[in-house]
Structure formats: structure tokens, C-alpha cells
C-alpha positions as a LaTeX table, in Angstrom:
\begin{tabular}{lrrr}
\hline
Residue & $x$ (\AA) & $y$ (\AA) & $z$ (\AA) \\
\hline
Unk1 & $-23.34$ & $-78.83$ & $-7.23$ \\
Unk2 & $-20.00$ & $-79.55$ & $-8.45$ \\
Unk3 & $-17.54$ & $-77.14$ & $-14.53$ \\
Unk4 & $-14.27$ & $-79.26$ & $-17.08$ \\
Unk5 & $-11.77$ & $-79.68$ & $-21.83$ \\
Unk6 & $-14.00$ & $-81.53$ & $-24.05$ \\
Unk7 & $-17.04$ & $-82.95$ & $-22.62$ \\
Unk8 & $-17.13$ & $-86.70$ & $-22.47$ \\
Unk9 & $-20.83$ & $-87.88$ & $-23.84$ \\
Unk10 & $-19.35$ & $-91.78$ & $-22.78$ \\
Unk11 & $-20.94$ & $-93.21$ & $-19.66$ \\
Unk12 & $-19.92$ & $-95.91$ & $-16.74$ \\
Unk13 & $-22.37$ & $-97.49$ & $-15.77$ \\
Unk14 & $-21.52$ & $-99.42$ & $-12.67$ \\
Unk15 & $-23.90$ & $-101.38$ & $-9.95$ \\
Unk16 & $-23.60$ & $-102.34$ & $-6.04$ \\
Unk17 & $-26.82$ & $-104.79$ & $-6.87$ \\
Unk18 & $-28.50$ & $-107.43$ & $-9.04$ \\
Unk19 & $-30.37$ & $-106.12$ & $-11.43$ \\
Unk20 & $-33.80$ & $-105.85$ & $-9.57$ \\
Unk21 & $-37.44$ & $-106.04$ & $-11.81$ \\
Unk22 & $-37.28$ & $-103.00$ & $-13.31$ \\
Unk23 & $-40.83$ & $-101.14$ & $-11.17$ \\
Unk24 & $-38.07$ & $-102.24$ & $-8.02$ \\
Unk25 & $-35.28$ & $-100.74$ & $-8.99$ \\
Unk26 & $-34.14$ & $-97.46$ & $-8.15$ \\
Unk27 & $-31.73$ & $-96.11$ & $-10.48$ \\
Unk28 & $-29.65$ & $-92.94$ & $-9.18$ \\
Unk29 & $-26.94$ & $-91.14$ & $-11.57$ \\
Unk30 & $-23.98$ & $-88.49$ & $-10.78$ \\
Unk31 & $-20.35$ & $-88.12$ & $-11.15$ \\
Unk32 & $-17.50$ & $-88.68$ & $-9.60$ \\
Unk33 & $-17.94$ & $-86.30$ & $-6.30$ \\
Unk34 & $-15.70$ & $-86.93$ & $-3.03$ \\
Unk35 & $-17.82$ & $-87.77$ & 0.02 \\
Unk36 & $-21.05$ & $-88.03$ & $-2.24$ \\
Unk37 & $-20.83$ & $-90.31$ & $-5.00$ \\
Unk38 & $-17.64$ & $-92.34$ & $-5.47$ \\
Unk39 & $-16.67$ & $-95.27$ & $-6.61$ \\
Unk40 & $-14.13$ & $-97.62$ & $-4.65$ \\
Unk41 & $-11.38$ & $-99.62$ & $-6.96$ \\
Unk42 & $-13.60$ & $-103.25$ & $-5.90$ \\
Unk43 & $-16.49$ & $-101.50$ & $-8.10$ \\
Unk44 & $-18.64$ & $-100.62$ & $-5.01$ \\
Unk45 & $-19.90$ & $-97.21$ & $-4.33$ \\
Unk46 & $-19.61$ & $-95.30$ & $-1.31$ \\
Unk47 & $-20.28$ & $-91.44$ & $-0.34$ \\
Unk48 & $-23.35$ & $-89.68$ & 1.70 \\
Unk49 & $-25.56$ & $-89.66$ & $-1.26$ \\
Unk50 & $-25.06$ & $-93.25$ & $-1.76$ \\
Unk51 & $-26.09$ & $-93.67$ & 1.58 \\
Unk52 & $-29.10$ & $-92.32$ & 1.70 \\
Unk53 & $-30.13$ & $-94.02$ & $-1.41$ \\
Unk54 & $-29.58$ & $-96.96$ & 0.10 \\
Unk55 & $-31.29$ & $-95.91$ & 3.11 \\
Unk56 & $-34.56$ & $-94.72$ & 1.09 \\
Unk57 & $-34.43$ & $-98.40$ & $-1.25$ \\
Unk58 & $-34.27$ & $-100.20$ & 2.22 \\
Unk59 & $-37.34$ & $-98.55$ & 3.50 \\
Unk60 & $-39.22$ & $-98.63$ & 0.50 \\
Unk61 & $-38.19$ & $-102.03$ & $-0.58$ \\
Unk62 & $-36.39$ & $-100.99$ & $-3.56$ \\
Unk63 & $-32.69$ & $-102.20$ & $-5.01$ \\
Unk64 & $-30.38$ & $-99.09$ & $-5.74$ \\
Unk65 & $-28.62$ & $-99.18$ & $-8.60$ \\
Unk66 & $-25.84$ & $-96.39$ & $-9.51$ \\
Unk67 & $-24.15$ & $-95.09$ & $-12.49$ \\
Unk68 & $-21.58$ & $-92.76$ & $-13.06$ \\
Unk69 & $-20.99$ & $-89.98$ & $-16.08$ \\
Unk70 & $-19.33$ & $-87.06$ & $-16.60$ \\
Unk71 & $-22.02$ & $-84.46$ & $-14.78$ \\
Unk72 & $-23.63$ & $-82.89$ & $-17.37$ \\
Unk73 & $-24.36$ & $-85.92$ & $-18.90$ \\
Unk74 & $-26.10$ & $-87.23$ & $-15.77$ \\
Unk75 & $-28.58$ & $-84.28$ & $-16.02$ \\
Unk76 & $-28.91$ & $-85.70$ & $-19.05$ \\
Unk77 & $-29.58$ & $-89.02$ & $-17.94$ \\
Unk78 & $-31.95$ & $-87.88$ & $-15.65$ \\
Unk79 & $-34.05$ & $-85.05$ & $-16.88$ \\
Unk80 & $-34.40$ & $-87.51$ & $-19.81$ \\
Unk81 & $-35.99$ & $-90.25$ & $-17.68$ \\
Unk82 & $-33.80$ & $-92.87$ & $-18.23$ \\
Unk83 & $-32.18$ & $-92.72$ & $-14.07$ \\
Unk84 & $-34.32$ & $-91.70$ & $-11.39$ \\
Unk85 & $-32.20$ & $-89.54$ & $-9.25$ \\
Unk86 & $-29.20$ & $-86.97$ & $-9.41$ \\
Unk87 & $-27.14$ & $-87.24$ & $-6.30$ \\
Unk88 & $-26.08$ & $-83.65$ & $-5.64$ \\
Unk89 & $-27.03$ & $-81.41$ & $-8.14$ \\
Unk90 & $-27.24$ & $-76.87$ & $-7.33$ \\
Unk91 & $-30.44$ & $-75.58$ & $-7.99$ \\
Unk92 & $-30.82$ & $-72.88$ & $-10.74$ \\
Unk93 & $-34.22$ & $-71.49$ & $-12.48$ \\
Unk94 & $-32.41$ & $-72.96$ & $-15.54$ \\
Unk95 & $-31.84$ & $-76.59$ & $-14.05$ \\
Unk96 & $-35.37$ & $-76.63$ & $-12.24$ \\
Unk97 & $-36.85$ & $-76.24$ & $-16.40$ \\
Unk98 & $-35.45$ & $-79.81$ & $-17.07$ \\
Unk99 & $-35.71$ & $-80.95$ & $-13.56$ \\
Unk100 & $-37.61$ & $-81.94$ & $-10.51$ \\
Unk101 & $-35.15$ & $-80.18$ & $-7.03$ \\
Unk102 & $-36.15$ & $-82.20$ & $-3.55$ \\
Unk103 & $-37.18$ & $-79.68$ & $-1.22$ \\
Unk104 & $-33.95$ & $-80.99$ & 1.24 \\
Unk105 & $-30.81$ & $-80.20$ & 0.88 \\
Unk106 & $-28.56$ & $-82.35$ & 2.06 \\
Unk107 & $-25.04$ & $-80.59$ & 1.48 \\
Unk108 & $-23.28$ & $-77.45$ & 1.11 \\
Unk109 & $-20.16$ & $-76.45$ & $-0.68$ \\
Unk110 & $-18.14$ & $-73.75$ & $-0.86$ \\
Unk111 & $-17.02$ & $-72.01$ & $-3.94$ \\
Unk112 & $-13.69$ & $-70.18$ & $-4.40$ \\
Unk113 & $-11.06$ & $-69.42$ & $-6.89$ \\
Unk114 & $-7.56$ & $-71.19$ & $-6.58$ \\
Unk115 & $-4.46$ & $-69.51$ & $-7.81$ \\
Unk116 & $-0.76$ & $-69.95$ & $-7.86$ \\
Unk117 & 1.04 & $-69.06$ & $-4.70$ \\
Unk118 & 4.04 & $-66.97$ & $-6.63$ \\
Unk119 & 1.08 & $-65.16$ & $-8.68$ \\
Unk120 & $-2.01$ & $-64.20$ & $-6.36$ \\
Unk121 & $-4.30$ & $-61.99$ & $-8.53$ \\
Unk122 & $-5.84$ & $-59.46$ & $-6.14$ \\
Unk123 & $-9.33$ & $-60.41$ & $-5.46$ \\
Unk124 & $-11.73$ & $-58.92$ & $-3.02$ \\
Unk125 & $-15.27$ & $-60.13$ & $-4.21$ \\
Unk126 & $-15.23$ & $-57.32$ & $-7.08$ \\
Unk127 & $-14.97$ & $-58.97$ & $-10.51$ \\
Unk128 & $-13.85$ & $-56.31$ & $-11.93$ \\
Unk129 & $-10.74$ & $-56.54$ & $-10.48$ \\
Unk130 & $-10.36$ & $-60.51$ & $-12.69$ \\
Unk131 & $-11.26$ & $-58.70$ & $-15.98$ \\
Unk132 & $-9.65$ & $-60.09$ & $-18.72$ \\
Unk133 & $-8.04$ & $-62.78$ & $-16.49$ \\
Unk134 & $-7.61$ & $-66.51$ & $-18.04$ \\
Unk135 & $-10.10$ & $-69.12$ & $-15.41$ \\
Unk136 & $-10.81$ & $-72.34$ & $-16.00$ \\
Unk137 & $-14.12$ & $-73.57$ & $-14.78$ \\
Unk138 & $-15.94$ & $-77.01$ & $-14.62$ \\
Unk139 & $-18.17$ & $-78.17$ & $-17.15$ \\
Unk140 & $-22.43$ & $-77.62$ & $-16.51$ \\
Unk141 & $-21.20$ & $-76.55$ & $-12.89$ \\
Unk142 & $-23.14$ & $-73.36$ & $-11.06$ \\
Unk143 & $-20.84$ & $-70.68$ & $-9.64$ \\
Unk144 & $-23.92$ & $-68.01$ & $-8.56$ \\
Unk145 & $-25.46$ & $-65.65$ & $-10.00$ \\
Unk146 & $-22.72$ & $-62.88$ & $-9.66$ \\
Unk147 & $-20.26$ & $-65.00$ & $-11.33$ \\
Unk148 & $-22.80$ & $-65.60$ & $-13.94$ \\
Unk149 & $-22.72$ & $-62.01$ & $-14.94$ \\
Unk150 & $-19.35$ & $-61.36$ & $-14.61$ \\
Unk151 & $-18.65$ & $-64.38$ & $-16.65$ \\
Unk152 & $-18.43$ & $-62.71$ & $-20.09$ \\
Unk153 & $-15.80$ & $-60.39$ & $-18.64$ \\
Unk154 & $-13.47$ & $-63.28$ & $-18.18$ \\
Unk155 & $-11.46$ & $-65.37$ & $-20.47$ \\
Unk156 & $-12.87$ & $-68.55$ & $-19.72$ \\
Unk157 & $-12.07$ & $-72.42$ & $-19.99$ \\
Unk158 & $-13.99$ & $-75.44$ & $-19.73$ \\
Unk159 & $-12.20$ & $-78.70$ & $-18.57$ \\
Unk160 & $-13.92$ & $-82.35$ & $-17.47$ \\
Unk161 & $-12.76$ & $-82.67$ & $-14.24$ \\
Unk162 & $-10.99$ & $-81.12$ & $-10.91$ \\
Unk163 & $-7.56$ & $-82.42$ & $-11.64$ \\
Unk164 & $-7.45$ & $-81.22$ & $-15.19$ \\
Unk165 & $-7.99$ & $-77.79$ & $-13.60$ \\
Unk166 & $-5.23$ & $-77.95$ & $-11.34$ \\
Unk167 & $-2.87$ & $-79.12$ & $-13.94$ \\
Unk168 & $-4.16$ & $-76.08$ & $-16.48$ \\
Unk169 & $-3.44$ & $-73.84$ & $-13.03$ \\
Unk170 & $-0.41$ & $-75.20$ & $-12.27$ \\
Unk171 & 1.11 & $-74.76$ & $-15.42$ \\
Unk172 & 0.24 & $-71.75$ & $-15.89$ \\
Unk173 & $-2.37$ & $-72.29$ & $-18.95$ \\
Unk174 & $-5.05$ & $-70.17$ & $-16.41$ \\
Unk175 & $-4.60$ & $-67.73$ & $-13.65$ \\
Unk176 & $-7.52$ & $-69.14$ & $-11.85$ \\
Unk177 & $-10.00$ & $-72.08$ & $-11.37$ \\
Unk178 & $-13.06$ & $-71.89$ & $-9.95$ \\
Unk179 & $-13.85$ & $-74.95$ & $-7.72$ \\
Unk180 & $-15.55$ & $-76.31$ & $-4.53$ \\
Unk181 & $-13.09$ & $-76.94$ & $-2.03$ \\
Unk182 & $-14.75$ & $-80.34$ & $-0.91$ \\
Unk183 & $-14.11$ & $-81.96$ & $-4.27$ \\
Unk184 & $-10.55$ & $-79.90$ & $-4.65$ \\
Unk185 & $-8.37$ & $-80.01$ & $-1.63$ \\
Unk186 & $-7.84$ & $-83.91$ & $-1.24$ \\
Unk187 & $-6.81$ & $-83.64$ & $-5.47$ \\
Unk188 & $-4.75$ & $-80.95$ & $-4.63$ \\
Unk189 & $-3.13$ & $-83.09$ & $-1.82$ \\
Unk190 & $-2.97$ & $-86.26$ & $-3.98$ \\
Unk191 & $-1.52$ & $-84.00$ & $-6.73$ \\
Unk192 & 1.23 & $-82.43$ & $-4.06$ \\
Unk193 & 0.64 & $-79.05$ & $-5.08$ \\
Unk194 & $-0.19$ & $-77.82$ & $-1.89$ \\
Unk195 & 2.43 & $-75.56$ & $-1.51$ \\
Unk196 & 2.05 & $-74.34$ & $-5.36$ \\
Unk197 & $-1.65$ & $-73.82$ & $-5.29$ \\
Unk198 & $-4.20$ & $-72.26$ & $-3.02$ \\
Unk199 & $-7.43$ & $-71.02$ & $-2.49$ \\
Unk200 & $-8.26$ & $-67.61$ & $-2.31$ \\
Unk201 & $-10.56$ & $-65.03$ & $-0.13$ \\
Unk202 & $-13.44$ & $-64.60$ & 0.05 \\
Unk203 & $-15.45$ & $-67.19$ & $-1.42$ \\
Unk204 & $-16.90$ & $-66.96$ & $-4.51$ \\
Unk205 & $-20.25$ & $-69.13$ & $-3.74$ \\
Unk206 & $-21.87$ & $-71.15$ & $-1.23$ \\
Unk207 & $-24.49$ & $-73.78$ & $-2.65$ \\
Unk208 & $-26.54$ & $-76.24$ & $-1.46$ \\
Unk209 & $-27.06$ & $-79.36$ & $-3.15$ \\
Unk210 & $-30.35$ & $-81.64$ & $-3.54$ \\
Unk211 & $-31.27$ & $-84.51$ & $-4.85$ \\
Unk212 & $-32.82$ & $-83.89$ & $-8.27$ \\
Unk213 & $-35.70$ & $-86.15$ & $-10.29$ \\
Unk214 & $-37.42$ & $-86.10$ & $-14.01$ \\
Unk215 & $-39.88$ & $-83.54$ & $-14.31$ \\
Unk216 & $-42.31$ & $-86.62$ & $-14.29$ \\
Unk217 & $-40.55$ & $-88.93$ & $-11.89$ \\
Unk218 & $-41.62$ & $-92.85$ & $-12.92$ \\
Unk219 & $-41.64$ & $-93.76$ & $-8.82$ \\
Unk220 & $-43.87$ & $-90.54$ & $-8.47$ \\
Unk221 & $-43.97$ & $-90.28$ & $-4.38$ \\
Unk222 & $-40.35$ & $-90.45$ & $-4.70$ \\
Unk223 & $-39.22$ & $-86.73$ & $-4.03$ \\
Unk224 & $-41.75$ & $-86.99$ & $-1.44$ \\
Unk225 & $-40.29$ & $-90.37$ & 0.16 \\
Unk226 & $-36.76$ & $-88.76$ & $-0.21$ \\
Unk227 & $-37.15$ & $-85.11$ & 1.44 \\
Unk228 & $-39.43$ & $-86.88$ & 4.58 \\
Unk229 & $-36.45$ & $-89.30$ & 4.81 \\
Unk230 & $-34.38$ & $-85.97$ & 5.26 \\
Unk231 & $-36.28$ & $-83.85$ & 7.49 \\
Unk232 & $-36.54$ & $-87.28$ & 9.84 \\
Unk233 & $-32.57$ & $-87.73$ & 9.82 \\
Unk234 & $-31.79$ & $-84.10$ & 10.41 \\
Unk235 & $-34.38$ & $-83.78$ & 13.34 \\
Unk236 & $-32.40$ & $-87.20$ & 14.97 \\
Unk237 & $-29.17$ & $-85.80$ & 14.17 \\
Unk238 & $-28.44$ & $-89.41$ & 11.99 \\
Unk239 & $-27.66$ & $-87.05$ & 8.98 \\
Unk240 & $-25.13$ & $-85.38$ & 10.75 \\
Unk241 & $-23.73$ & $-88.09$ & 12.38 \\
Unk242 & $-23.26$ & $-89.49$ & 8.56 \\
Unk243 & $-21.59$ & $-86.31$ & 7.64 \\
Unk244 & $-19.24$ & $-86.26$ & 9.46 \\
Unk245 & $-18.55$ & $-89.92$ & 8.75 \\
Unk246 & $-17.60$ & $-89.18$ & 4.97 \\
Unk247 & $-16.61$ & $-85.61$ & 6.09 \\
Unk248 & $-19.23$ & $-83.49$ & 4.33 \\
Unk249 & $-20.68$ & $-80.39$ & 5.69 \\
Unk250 & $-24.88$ & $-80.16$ & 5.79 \\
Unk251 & $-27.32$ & $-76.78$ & 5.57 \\
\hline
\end{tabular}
């Protein structure tokens, strides 16, 4: 999933639980990512991912613990070992090098480019048509592989996070930002720029998202535990039903 000026290498960690014995604890890293992995002001976390890590410790007797980063350095984190799951990550061949994918998803985003309403580039799925045009993108975030190619005929920059991009769009610093609209539109609302900025058509992605593990997980039946978790929940509708509760749309 869910790319951002200057990448912050600081960390938050931050935990719904005791501290369990360490072979108990289940220790899941992401960013900040709305209906997935957020963090109310009382400390706690709350989103779908968080729920189904909770859902998984519960069954397997484990305590979750969570910790939020900026999202490249929760691959970090992860595909180093030191967390044992990454709530909502896109699969690549370059990401699946450093890390483990489930074989679930358990989300799907779509990608698009928002402009300014008073300066709409034209845009109909052909990059050449944005060549030479100033976008602003997320930091370590996957856009597809057509994007990827037409990446180097764009004038691109990297900010943190989604509001920074809407600021850089707003004024004027970029002519577009590439986004998902789950994490965008409520910023967008919060920012009251909804009558400034816009998404455009047609999209420019759609991803799934997975949970993602080290390339030698420490709880190895983990991925395992997690997908089978999955597969039961979407057969008994449950992960829909939770969906829709933190309104997320599911593959």
C-alpha cells in the first residue's frame, strides 16, 4: 500500500498491551493509514488491520503489540526482524526480495492523481500527456508498474505524508499528487480543500494490500495462521462485515 519531503528515520513506538514475554508477543509495525492502522489521541490503536491482529493474538494466545513509523521505515523494521508484521503493505517483485507477502489480501485501494480544480491537466491514462509535469508522490509507496516507467518522464517529488502533498498541490509547488483516495479524501475534507482539489479520471492503480513478514518470520506458522484466519472470515462474511465497520473496501 500507501510515497512523502525528507524521510523521517525517527520512530513511535506506541502499545495497546503490557509488554508480554517476548516468544508471546506479537509485534506488528505500519504507519499512519486511515481505516487500517491508526492511532486514537488516548494512545490506543484502532483500524481493520489492528483488528485482525488482535483477532489472530486472541486465537493463538498471543499479546499484540503495535508501533508506528514513517512507512518505509516500517519495511525496515520488519524485513529486518525486529517487528513481526506489516499491516498493509503492496506487493512488488522488489518488496517480496526483503519480504515475506501473506497469500490474503485483505484490502484494496485505489490510485489516482489529484489536481487543482482551476488547473486540470488533461489526463486520459496516457503518460505522455503528464510529461514534464511537476507530481509529488509518497515516500517507498507503489503506484504500478506503468507509472513506474513513466516515472522518469516526470518531474517528481517526494514528501512524508498525505497532507504535505495536498499543501505542495494546493499551493501550487506540484501540478499533481499521486495518492490513494482511502487515505486522501477525509485529509482533503479535514484540510477544506474540497472545492480546490480533486481527483482525477481514470485511476492510475488499483492495489491490494497484505500483510507482510521477515523473510524468516521468528513465529514461523505465522503467515500461515494469518492467511487461514482470512480465508475463514471472508467465507463467513465477518471480514466484510468489519469493512464496512471502519469503511474499507476488500478484494
Amino acid at each position: 500500500m500507501t510515497v512523502f519531503c525528507g524521510m523521517a528515520l525517527g520512530a513511535l513506538p506506541l502499545s495497546s498491551f503490557a509488554r508480554a514475554p517476548a516468544s508471546r508477543e506479537l509485534v506488528a509495525a505500519g504507519t499512519h493509514n486511515v481505516g487500517i492502522f491508526e492511532r486514537r489521541p488516548n494512545g490506543e490503536f484502532s483500524g481493520l488491520g489492528v483488528e485482525l491482529m488482535r483477532l489472530l493474538a486472541h486465537r493463538h494466545g498471543y499479546q499484540a503489540r503495535f508501533e508506528i513509523y514513517p512507512w518505509r521505515r516500517a519495511m525496515e523494521v520488519v524485513s529486518g526482524g525486529k517487528a513481526d508484521i506489516l499491516v498493509g503493505a503492496y506487493k512488488s517483485a522488489e518488496r517480496q526480495r526483503i519480504l515475506r507477502f501473506g497469500e490474503q489480501a485483505f484490502l484494496q485501494d485505489e490510485l489516482a492523481f489529484y489536481v487543482r480544480a482551476d488547473s486540470m491537466p488533461v489526463w486520459e491514462g496516457d503518460y505522455s500527456l503528464l510529461k514534464g509535469r511537476r507530481v509529488a508522490l509518497i515516500n517507498g509507496w507503489l503506484y504500478g508498474q506503468a507509472f513506474d516507467k513513466a516515472l522518469p518522464q516526470l518531474r517528481a517529488s517526494v514528501t512524508n505524508t498525505v497532507e504535505n502533498g495536498l499543501q505542495m498541490l494546493a499551493h501550487g509547488h506540484v501540478e499533481l499528487f499521486a495518492t490513494n483516495r482511502r487515505d486522501t479524501d477525509p485529509v482533503l475534507a479535514a484540510l477544506g480543500l474540497q472545492d480546490k482539489l480533486m481527483a482525477l479520471a481514470p485511476l492510475i492503480d488499483v492495489q491490494d494490500a497484505y500483510f507482510a513478514y521477515p523473510l524468516s518470520p521468528r513465529l514461523r506458522d505465522l503467515p500461515a495462521h494469518f492467511d487461514q484466519l482470512l480465508v475463514e472470515m471472508k467465507k463467513n462474511g465477518a471480514l466484510q462485515k468489519l469493512a464496512r465497520r471502519y469503511g474499507v473496501t476488500i478484494p
